Coordinates of C-alpha atoms in Angstrom, one line a residue:
Chain A
X11 CA -24.4 -15.8 7.5
X12 CA -21.2 -16.5 5.5
X13 CA -20.2 -19.7 4.1
X14 CA -17.2 -20.9 2.1
X15 CA -17.7 -24.4 0.7
X16 CA -14.4 -25.8 -0.8
X17 CA -13.2 -22.4 -2.1
X18 CA -10.1 -21.8 -3.5
X19 CA -8.1 -19.0 -5.1
X20 CA -5.0 -19.0 -7.3
X21 CA -2.5 -16.3 -8.3
X22 CA -0.7 -17.4 -11.4
X23 CA -1.4 -21.1 -10.6
X24 CA -0.2 -21.0 -7.1
X25 CA -3.1 -21.5 -4.6
X26 CA -3.4 -18.4 -2.1
X27 CA -6.2 -20.4 -0.5
X28 CA -7.4 -23.8 -1.0
X29 CA -10.6 -25.7 -0.3
X30 CA -11.6 -23.5 2.3
X31 CA -14.5 -24.6 4.3
X32 CA -15.5 -22.0 7.1
X33 CA -18.7 -20.5 8.5
X34 CA -19.3 -17.2 10.0
X35 CA -22.7 -17.3 11.8
X36 CA -25.1 -14.7 12.0
X37 CA -24.4 -12.1 14.8
X38 CA -21.2 -13.9 15.8
X39 CA -17.7 -12.1 15.9
X40 CA -15.5 -14.4 14.0
X41 CA -11.8 -13.7 13.7
X42 CA -9.6 -15.1 11.1
X43 CA -6.0 -15.6 13.0
X44 CA -2.6 -16.5 11.2
X45 CA 0.6 -15.3 10.3
X46 CA 1.3 -13.3 7.3
X47 CA 0.8 -15.3 4.1
X48 CA -1.6 -17.7 5.6
X49 CA -4.3 -16.1 3.3
X50 CA -6.6 -14.7 5.9
X51 CA -6.8 -11.2 3.9
X52 CA -7.5 -13.1 0.8
X53 CA -10.0 -15.0 2.5
X54 CA -11.6 -11.7 3.8
X55 CA -11.5 -9.8 0.5
X56 CA -13.2 -12.7 -1.1
X57 CA -16.2 -11.9 0.9
X58 CA -16.9 -8.6 -0.6
X59 CA -15.4 -9.6 -4.2
X60 CA -12.2 -7.6 -3.9
X61 CA -10.6 -10.8 -4.8
X62 CA -12.9 -13.0 -6.8
X63 CA -12.6 -16.8 -6.0
X64 CA -11.6 -19.2 -8.6
X65 CA -13.6 -22.5 -7.3
X66 CA -16.1 -23.6 -4.7
X67 CA -19.0 -21.5 -3.7
X68 CA -19.1 -18.5 -1.2
X69 CA -22.6 -17.8 0.0
X70 CA -23.5 -14.5 1.7
X71 CA -27.0 -14.8 3.6
X72 CA -27.6 -18.0 2.0
X73 CA -27.2 -16.3 -1.8
X74 CA -24.1 -17.2 -4.0
X75 CA -21.9 -13.9 -3.8
X76 CA -21.3 -14.2 -7.6
X77 CA -25.2 -13.7 -8.2
X78 CA -25.1 -10.5 -6.2
X79 CA -24.5 -7.4 -8.1
X80 CA -20.8 -6.3 -6.8
X81 CA -21.8 -2.7 -5.9
X82 CA -24.9 -3.8 -3.9
X83 CA -23.2 -6.5 -2.3
X84 CA -20.3 -3.9 -1.2
X85 CA -22.6 -1.5 0.1
X86 CA -24.4 -3.9 2.4
X87 CA -20.9 -5.1 3.9
X88 CA -18.7 -2.5 6.0
X89 CA -14.9 -2.5 5.3
X90 CA -12.4 -1.2 7.5
X91 CA -8.6 -1.6 7.2
X92 CA -5.6 0.2 8.8
X93 CA -6.1 4.0 9.0
X94 CA -4.5 4.7 5.8
X95 CA -7.8 3.8 4.1
X96 CA -9.5 7.0 5.1
X97 CA -10.1 9.6 2.0
X98 CA -7.4 12.1 3.0
X99 CA -9.1 14.8 0.9
X100 CA -12.5 14.5 2.6
X101 CA -13.5 15.6 6.3
X102 CA -14.2 13.3 8.8
X103 CA -18.0 13.8 8.4
X104 CA -17.9 13.3 4.7
X105 CA -15.7 10.0 5.2
X106 CA -18.3 8.5 7.4
X107 CA -21.0 9.6 4.9
X108 CA -19.6 7.8 2.1
X109 CA -21.5 4.7 1.9
X110 CA -25.0 6.4 2.9
X111 CA -24.3 9.0 0.2
X112 CA -23.6 6.1 -2.3
X113 CA -27.0 4.9 -1.2
X114 CA -28.7 8.0 -1.6
X115 CA -29.9 8.8 1.6
X116 CA -31.2 12.4 2.2
X117 CA -29.0 15.1 3.8
X118 CA -31.0 15.3 7.2
X119 CA -30.6 11.3 7.5
X120 CA -27.0 11.5 6.7
X121 CA -26.3 14.3 9.4
X122 CA -28.3 12.5 12.0
X123 CA -26.2 9.2 11.1
X124 CA -23.1 11.1 11.4
X125 CA -23.8 12.5 14.8
X126 CA -24.9 9.1 16.1
X127 CA -21.7 7.4 15.0
X128 CA -19.2 10.1 16.1
X129 CA -20.9 9.7 19.7
X130 CA -20.8 5.8 19.4
X131 CA -17.1 6.0 18.7
X132 CA -16.3 8.6 21.3
X133 CA -15.7 11.3 18.9
X134 CA -18.4 13.8 19.8
X135 CA -16.5 16.6 20.3
X136 CA -17.4 19.1 17.7
X137 CA -14.0 19.8 16.3
X138 CA -13.7 16.4 15.0
X139 CA -16.5 16.6 12.4
X140 CA -14.6 19.0 10.1
X141 CA -11.3 18.0 10.6
X142 CA -9.3 16.1 7.8
X143 CA -8.0 12.6 8.6
X144 CA -4.2 13.8 8.8
X145 CA -5.1 16.2 11.8
X146 CA -6.4 13.5 13.8
X147 CA -4.3 10.8 15.8
X148 CA -3.9 7.3 14.7
X149 CA -6.2 6.1 17.3
X150 CA -8.7 8.6 16.2
X151 CA -8.3 7.9 12.5
X152 CA -9.2 4.4 13.2
X153 CA -12.1 5.4 15.0
X154 CA -13.3 7.3 12.1
X155 CA -12.5 4.1 9.8
X156 CA -14.9 2.1 12.2
X157 CA -17.6 4.8 12.1
X158 CA -17.5 4.7 8.3
X159 CA -17.6 0.9 8.0
X160 CA -20.7 1.0 10.3
X161 CA -22.5 3.9 8.5
X162 CA -25.0 2.4 6.3
X163 CA -26.0 -0.3 9.2
X164 CA -24.2 -3.1 7.1
X165 CA -25.3 -6.6 7.7
X166 CA -21.7 -7.8 8.0
X167 CA -18.6 -5.9 9.0
X168 CA -15.2 -6.9 7.8
X169 CA -12.1 -5.6 9.4
X170 CA -8.6 -6.1 8.0
X171 CA -5.9 -5.8 10.8
X172 CA -7.8 -2.8 11.8
X173 CA -5.6 -2.0 14.9
X174 CA -2.2 -3.0 13.4
X175 CA -0.5 0.3 13.6
X176 CA -1.8 1.6 16.9
X177 CA 0.1 1.7 20.0
X178 CA -0.7 -0.8 22.9
X179 CA -2.9 1.4 24.9
X180 CA -5.0 2.8 22.1
X181 CA -4.9 -0.5 20.5
X182 CA -6.5 -2.0 23.7
X183 CA -8.9 1.0 24.0
X184 CA -10.3 0.3 20.3
X185 CA -10.5 -3.4 20.8
X186 CA -13.0 -3.0 23.9
X187 CA -14.8 -0.4 21.9
X188 CA -15.5 -2.6 19.1
X189 CA -16.2 -5.5 21.3
X190 CA -18.8 -3.3 23.0
X191 CA -20.4 -2.0 19.6
X192 CA -20.9 -5.8 18.5
X193 CA -22.4 -6.6 21.6
X194 CA -24.6 -3.7 21.4
X195 CA -25.7 -4.2 17.8
X196 CA -25.5 -8.0 17.5
X197 CA -24.2 -7.6 13.7
X198 CA -22.1 -10.2 12.0
X199 CA -18.6 -9.2 12.5
X200 CA -15.3 -11.0 10.7
X201 CA -11.9 -9.6 11.7
X202 CA -8.6 -10.5 10.3
X203 CA -5.3 -10.4 12.7
X204 CA -2.1 -11.9 13.5
X205 CA -2.2 -11.1 17.1
X206 CA -3.2 -14.0 19.4
X207 CA -4.4 -11.7 22.2
X208 CA -6.7 -9.7 20.0
X209 CA -8.2 -12.8 18.7
X210 CA -8.9 -14.5 21.8
X211 CA -10.4 -11.0 23.5
X212 CA -12.4 -10.3 20.6
X213 CA -13.8 -13.6 19.0
X214 CA -16.9 -15.8 19.7
X215 CA -15.6 -17.8 16.7
X216 CA -12.0 -18.5 15.9
X217 CA -10.8 -19.6 12.7
X218 CA -6.8 -20.6 12.5
X219 CA -5.4 -20.2 9.0
X220 CA -1.8 -21.3 7.6
X221 CA -0.7 -21.4 4.1
X222 CA -4.0 -20.9 2.7
X223 CA -5.8 -23.5 4.8
X224 CA -8.1 -23.7 7.8
X225 CA -6.4 -25.7 10.6
X226 CA -8.7 -25.3 13.2
X227 CA -12.2 -23.6 13.7
X228 CA -14.3 -23.1 17.0
X229 CA -14.8 -21.2 20.1
X230 CA -11.6 -19.8 21.5
X231 CA -12.0 -22.0 24.7
X232 CA -12.2 -25.0 22.4
X233 CA -9.3 -24.2 20.4
X234 CA -7.3 -23.3 23.6
X235 CA -8.0 -26.3 25.4
X236 CA -8.1 -28.8 22.7
X237 CA -5.5 -27.5 19.9
X238 CA -5.7 -29.8 16.8
X239 CA -2.3 -29.8 15.8
X240 CA 1.0 -28.7 17.2
X241 CA 1.1 -25.8 14.8
X242 CA -2.3 -24.6 16.7
X243 CA -0.5 -25.3 20.2
X244 CA 2.5 -23.3 19.2
X245 CA 0.6 -20.4 17.5
X246 CA -1.3 -20.0 21.1
X247 CA 2.1 -19.7 22.5
X248 CA 2.8 -23.1 23.7
X249 CA 4.0 -22.7 27.3
X250 CA 1.5 -19.5 27.4
X251 CA -1.5 -21.4 26.2
X252 CA -2.7 -22.0 29.9
X253 CA -2.6 -18.6 30.7
X254 CA -4.5 -17.4 27.7
X255 CA -7.1 -19.8 28.4
X256 CA -7.2 -18.5 32.0
X257 CA -7.4 -15.0 30.6
X258 CA -11.0 -16.0 28.8
X259 CA -12.4 -16.8 32.0
X260 CA -13.8 -14.5 34.6
X261 CA -13.8 -15.0 38.4
X262 CA -17.8 -15.0 38.6
X263 CA -18.0 -18.3 37.2
X264 CA -15.1 -20.0 39.0
X265 CA -15.8 -18.9 42.7
X266 CA -17.3 -20.8 45.6
X267 CA -20.6 -19.1 46.7
X268 CA -21.6 -18.9 50.2
X269 CA -18.2 -18.6 51.5
X270 CA -16.5 -15.2 52.6
X271 CA -13.2 -13.8 53.9
X272 CA -13.3 -10.7 56.0
X273 CA -9.8 -9.6 56.4
X274 CA -9.0 -9.2 52.8
X275 CA -9.6 -6.7 50.2
X276 CA -12.3 -8.3 47.8
X277 CA -11.8 -8.5 44.0
X278 CA -14.2 -7.5 41.1
X279 CA -16.6 -10.6 39.7
X280 CA -15.5 -9.3 36.2
X281 CA -11.7 -9.9 36.8
X282 CA -10.2 -12.5 34.5
X283 CA -8.7 -15.6 36.2
X284 CA -5.4 -14.4 34.7
X285 CA -5.3 -11.3 36.7
X286 CA -6.4 -13.3 39.6
X287 CA -3.6 -15.7 39.2
X288 CA -1.5 -12.8 39.2
X289 CA -3.0 -11.4 42.4
X290 CA -2.7 -14.8 44.3
X291 CA 1.2 -14.8 43.3
X292 CA 1.4 -11.1 44.3
X293 CA -0.3 -11.5 47.6
X294 CA 1.1 -14.9 48.7
X295 CA -2.3 -16.5 49.4
X296 CA -4.6 -19.3 48.5
X297 CA -8.2 -17.6 48.5
X298 CA -9.6 -14.3 47.6
X299 CA -13.1 -12.8 48.5
X300 CA -15.0 -11.9 45.3
X301 CA -17.7 -9.1 45.2
X302 CA -20.0 -7.6 42.5
X303 CA -19.8 -4.3 40.8
X304 CA -22.1 -2.6 43.5
X305 CA -20.5 -4.5 46.5
X306 CA -22.6 -7.7 46.9
X307 CA -20.5 -10.5 48.4
X308 CA -20.6 -13.2 45.7
X309 CA -18.0 -15.9 47.7
X310 CA -14.5 -16.8 47.3
X311 CA -12.2 -17.9 44.7
X312 CA -9.6 -20.9 45.5
X313 CA -6.3 -21.1 44.0
X314 CA -6.8 -24.7 43.6
X315 CA -9.8 -24.4 41.6
X316 CA -7.9 -22.2 38.7
X317 CA -6.5 -25.7 37.4
X318 CA -10.3 -26.9 37.0
X319 CA -11.5 -27.6 33.4
X320 CA -15.0 -26.7 34.3
X321 CA -16.4 -23.9 36.2
X322 CA -17.6 -24.4 39.7
X323 CA -21.0 -22.9 39.1
Chain B
X13 CA -6.2 44.0 3.5
X14 CA -4.7 40.4 2.8
X15 CA -4.8 41.0 -0.9
X16 CA -2.4 43.7 -0.6
X17 CA 0.3 41.1 0.7
X18 CA -0.4 38.9 -2.3
X19 CA 2.4 39.5 -5.0
X20 CA -0.2 38.6 -7.7
X21 CA -2.2 41.7 -7.1
X22 CA 1.3 44.0 -7.5
X23 CA 2.2 41.8 -10.6
X24 CA -1.0 42.6 -12.4
X25 CA -0.8 46.2 -11.4
X26 CA 2.4 46.3 -13.1
X27 CA 1.4 44.3 -16.0
X28 CA -1.4 47.0 -16.7
X29 CA 0.9 49.9 -16.2
X30 CA 3.3 48.5 -18.6
X31 CA 0.9 47.5 -21.3
X32 CA -0.9 51.0 -21.2
X33 CA 2.3 52.9 -19.9
X34 CA 4.8 51.8 -22.5
X35 CA 3.4 54.2 -25.4
X36 CA 4.0 57.1 -23.3
X37 CA 7.7 55.8 -22.6
X38 CA 9.5 57.2 -25.7
X39 CA 11.8 59.8 -24.1
X40 CA 13.0 56.8 -21.8
X41 CA 13.7 54.5 -24.8
X42 CA 15.2 57.4 -26.8
X43 CA 17.6 58.1 -24.1
X44 CA 18.7 54.2 -23.9
X45 CA 19.0 53.6 -27.6
X46 CA 20.0 57.3 -29.1
X47 CA 21.0 55.5 -32.2
X48 CA 17.5 54.4 -33.3
X49 CA 15.2 56.4 -35.4
X50 CA 12.2 54.6 -33.7
X51 CA 12.9 53.2 -30.1
X52 CA 9.3 52.5 -29.4
X53 CA 6.9 49.8 -30.9
X54 CA 3.7 51.5 -32.4
X55 CA 2.3 49.2 -35.0
X56 CA -0.1 47.6 -32.7
X57 CA -1.1 48.5 -29.0
X58 CA 0.6 46.1 -26.5
X59 CA -2.7 45.4 -25.1
X60 CA -3.9 43.9 -28.4
X61 CA -0.6 41.8 -28.7
X62 CA -1.0 40.6 -25.3
X63 CA -4.8 39.5 -25.8
X64 CA -3.5 37.6 -28.9
X65 CA -1.0 36.0 -27.0
X66 CA -2.9 34.9 -24.5
X67 CA -5.4 33.4 -26.7
X68 CA -3.0 31.6 -28.6
X69 CA -1.7 30.1 -25.1
X70 CA -5.0 29.5 -23.8
X71 CA -6.2 27.7 -27.0
X72 CA -3.1 25.5 -27.6
X73 CA -3.2 24.8 -23.7
X74 CA -6.7 23.7 -23.5
X75 CA -6.0 21.2 -26.4
X76 CA -2.6 20.0 -24.6
X77 CA -4.5 19.4 -21.3
X78 CA -7.5 17.7 -23.2
X79 CA -5.1 15.3 -25.1
X80 CA -2.7 14.9 -22.4
X81 CA -5.2 14.1 -19.5
X82 CA -7.3 11.9 -21.7
X83 CA -4.2 10.0 -22.7
X84 CA -3.0 9.6 -19.2
X85 CA -6.2 8.7 -17.6
X86 CA -6.6 6.0 -20.8
X87 CA -3.4 4.5 -20.1
X88 CA -3.6 4.3 -16.2
X89 CA -6.9 2.3 -16.6
X90 CA -6.5 -1.5 -16.7
X91 CA -7.5 -1.9 -20.3
X92 CA -5.1 0.8 -21.5
X93 CA -2.0 -0.2 -19.7
X94 CA -0.4 -1.9 -22.4
X95 CA -0.3 1.4 -24.5
X96 CA 1.4 3.0 -21.8
X97 CA 4.9 3.0 -22.8
X98 CA 4.0 3.9 -26.5
X99 CA 2.0 7.1 -25.4
X100 CA 4.9 8.1 -23.2
X101 CA 7.4 7.6 -26.2
X102 CA 5.3 9.5 -28.6
X103 CA 4.8 12.4 -26.3
X104 CA 8.5 12.6 -25.4
X105 CA 9.2 12.7 -29.2
X106 CA 6.8 15.7 -29.1
X107 CA 8.6 17.5 -26.3
X108 CA 12.0 16.9 -28.3
X109 CA 11.2 18.5 -31.7
X110 CA 11.9 22.2 -31.4
X111 CA 8.7 24.2 -32.0
X112 CA 10.6 26.1 -34.8
X113 CA 11.2 22.8 -36.6
X114 CA 7.4 22.0 -36.3
X115 CA 6.6 25.3 -37.7
X116 CA 9.0 25.0 -40.6
X117 CA 7.5 21.7 -41.3
X118 CA 3.8 22.6 -40.5
X119 CA 3.9 26.0 -42.8
X120 CA 4.6 24.2 -46.3
X121 CA 1.8 22.0 -45.6
X122 CA -0.8 24.4 -43.9
X123 CA 0.3 27.7 -45.0
X124 CA 0.8 30.6 -42.8
X125 CA -1.5 31.2 -39.8
X126 CA -2.5 30.6 -36.7
X127 CA -3.3 26.5 -37.3
X128 CA 0.6 25.6 -37.4
X129 CA 1.2 27.6 -34.6
X130 CA -1.6 26.1 -32.4
X131 CA -0.4 22.6 -33.6
X132 CA 3.1 23.4 -32.6
X133 CA 2.3 24.6 -29.0
X134 CA 0.1 22.0 -28.3
X135 CA 2.3 19.2 -29.2
X136 CA 5.2 20.9 -27.1
X137 CA 2.8 21.4 -24.1
X138 CA 1.6 17.8 -24.2
X139 CA 4.2 15.9 -22.3
X140 CA 4.3 17.7 -18.8
X141 CA 0.5 17.5 -18.9
X142 CA 0.8 13.8 -19.5
X143 CA 3.6 13.0 -17.1
X144 CA 1.7 15.1 -14.4
X145 CA -1.4 13.1 -14.8
X146 CA 0.5 9.5 -15.0
X147 CA 2.6 10.7 -11.6
X148 CA -0.5 12.2 -10.1
X149 CA -2.7 9.0 -10.3
X150 CA 0.6 6.9 -9.1
X151 CA 0.6 9.0 -5.8
X152 CA -2.9 8.0 -4.8
X153 CA -2.5 5.3 -2.3
X154 CA -3.4 1.5 -3.2
X155 CA -5.2 1.2 -0.1
X156 CA -7.4 4.3 -0.6
X157 CA -8.4 2.8 -4.1
X158 CA -9.1 -0.5 -2.6
X159 CA -11.5 1.0 0.0
X160 CA -13.0 3.1 -2.5
X161 CA -13.9 0.0 -4.3
X162 CA -14.4 -1.9 -1.1
X163 CA -17.2 0.4 0.0
X164 CA -19.0 0.0 -3.5
X165 CA -17.9 2.8 -5.6
X166 CA -17.7 1.9 -9.5
X167 CA -14.8 2.7 -11.4
X168 CA -16.2 5.9 -12.8
X169 CA -17.1 7.2 -9.4
X170 CA -13.8 6.2 -7.8
X171 CA -11.8 8.1 -10.5
X172 CA -14.0 11.1 -10.3
X173 CA -14.4 11.2 -6.5
X174 CA -11.3 9.8 -5.0
X175 CA -8.7 9.3 -7.6
X176 CA -8.6 12.8 -9.4
X177 CA -9.0 14.9 -6.4
X178 CA -5.8 13.5 -4.9
X179 CA -3.9 13.4 -7.9
X180 CA -5.1 16.9 -8.8
X181 CA -2.3 18.9 -7.3
X182 CA 0.3 16.9 -9.3
X183 CA -1.7 17.0 -12.7
X184 CA -2.0 21.0 -11.9
X185 CA 1.8 21.1 -11.5
X186 CA 2.3 19.6 -14.8
X187 CA -0.4 21.9 -16.6
X188 CA 1.4 25.0 -14.8
X189 CA 4.9 23.9 -16.1
X190 CA 3.3 23.3 -19.4
X191 CA 1.6 26.6 -19.7
X192 CA 4.9 28.6 -18.6
X193 CA 6.8 27.0 -21.0
X194 CA 4.0 27.6 -23.9
X195 CA 3.7 31.6 -22.9
X196 CA 7.6 31.6 -23.8
X197 CA 7.1 29.4 -27.0
X198 CA 3.9 31.2 -28.5
X199 CA 6.4 34.2 -29.1
X200 CA 7.7 32.3 -32.0
X201 CA 4.3 31.9 -33.6
X202 CA 4.9 35.4 -35.0
X203 CA 7.5 33.8 -37.2
X204 CA 4.6 32.3 -39.4
X205 CA 2.6 35.9 -39.3
X206 CA 0.6 35.3 -36.1
X207 CA 0.4 38.0 -33.8
X208 CA 1.5 38.0 -30.4
X209 CA 3.9 39.5 -28.2
X210 CA 6.5 37.9 -29.8
X211 CA 5.9 40.4 -32.9
X212 CA 8.2 43.1 -31.8
X213 CA 10.9 40.6 -30.7
X214 CA 11.1 39.2 -33.9
X215 CA 10.8 42.3 -36.2
X216 CA 13.3 43.7 -33.5
X217 CA 15.7 40.9 -34.2
X218 CA 15.4 41.2 -38.1
X219 CA 15.6 44.9 -38.0
X220 CA 18.4 45.2 -35.7
X221 CA 16.1 47.1 -33.3
X222 CA 17.1 46.2 -29.8
X223 CA 14.4 48.4 -28.2
X224 CA 11.5 46.4 -29.8
X225 CA 13.3 43.1 -28.5
X226 CA 13.4 44.6 -25.1
X227 CA 10.0 45.9 -24.9
X228 CA 8.3 42.3 -26.1
X229 CA 10.6 40.3 -23.9
X230 CA 9.7 42.3 -21.1
X231 CA 5.8 41.6 -21.4
X232 CA 6.2 38.0 -22.3
X233 CA 8.2 37.4 -19.1
X234 CA 5.9 39.4 -17.1
X235 CA 2.9 37.1 -18.3
X236 CA 4.7 33.9 -17.6
X237 CA 5.4 35.2 -14.0
X238 CA 1.8 36.2 -13.8
X239 CA 0.5 33.1 -15.0
X240 CA 2.8 30.9 -12.7
X241 CA 1.7 32.9 -9.7
X242 CA -1.9 32.4 -10.3
X243 CA -1.4 28.7 -10.8
X244 CA 0.5 29.0 -7.4
X245 CA -2.8 30.0 -5.7
X246 CA -5.1 27.3 -7.2
X247 CA -2.6 24.8 -6.0
X248 CA -2.7 26.0 -2.7
X249 CA -6.5 25.9 -2.8
X250 CA -6.5 22.3 -4.0
X251 CA -4.3 21.0 -1.4
X252 CA -6.1 22.7 1.3
X253 CA -6.9 19.5 3.1
X254 CA -3.2 18.3 3.4
X255 CA -2.4 21.4 5.2

């Protein structure tokens, strides 16, 4: 969907990003991960031409972004940033309707779309519709921000540290929400963050950046199990890398089917191996029975299998 | 009955009472100023003077707002930023010239009448409007502007739908200051032969008739308070979204 080929961007002769080659495949959730100053935000803004690139080619849906008229390009791309980006003088409903109104949708269609999005983001309570942004909590504002970005059903959704200003509980709820919406709609999402756990939770495809360069890109599992450089290894927290790898895996794929343990409380198949590890230590045991959400006996998870590189199934 | 608690209602009522009631107050002023032969202004009606005064203020203020807002917008766009210091300096100089001096210079060139008065008033009212415009546009958060562009608004639409509404309260505060000052300054127009509420004041000063001065000054002050209050109401409506 989006392809950077040798893209560079300079500020006063200094490269903010240089010779960038990366791909955001259609329908995938791509996360650009890096510390501040790594050029990840600049990279994101080059996609909707808020920051024009200086050299190389940047393709959007197979077309050079420079050949697409800038307003129509931006209306095809949803854009969400930290909550301050809501228009403070407009109600929630009008904020969400921003892009549909620019595209000239008729009133009934816009109203229906607002209702749909408020429901999708868990804001269906009637009082939100006509509230102003400052009357909402940070988490609610961010939900409105995401709703606005999704409003015109864009081909691509760009998010720049959208959860940065939120408390951990709200952040985690919204991350789950965005993940769910992505799976539901199958759109191309690109998110920028410096939070490793957030990146691992959301990404189908992970791009680690440093000093304006791509250090490594691939699936989260590839990056965790084969970090290309010491920098990537450090970024994933060095000693915690293994635990983060476990957090990406679920119990369902690592259990031994056909076995069962009567005397113990079974765990859910959706549990991550990280949580299972914690359970093993907490209970001081070697084996855990696993059941599905509707109570079907699936098998037993063995402590020694946690260290295996490949699933047992 | 909420309007009963609104001060502007009572202020307007008081203005009406004074404009039409002062001609009947001769006994009061005769008692206050027993030495004066004519203690009550009778040359023109106070209502006609007030109307002339308001017209003078409205016309010159419209010019000041049009020019101040236009210049403020122009120098805050990417193309005009280089001119910002120059424009700010010129407006500040306009403010430092006393209006009386502008009148003194303008009259020999343009003769007596409304035009030199209007020019002096508009020049004097320019700076607060310009400053309000610049300050107002500066308070619009960068992120909001970037998102506006990011969702595909063109520069004009962004200005009209996002920047101006958010800057409006500060811009209006500038217009408010400018107008209230203008109401006081417009009284000076009477020195170049234009009718205003300053006429009784100027004539009273030259004829040592304190009663005239008092009557004119009272009405000018009241007008300033009423207009200031009206701006306050508008301002409250404009910033409703922040309440």
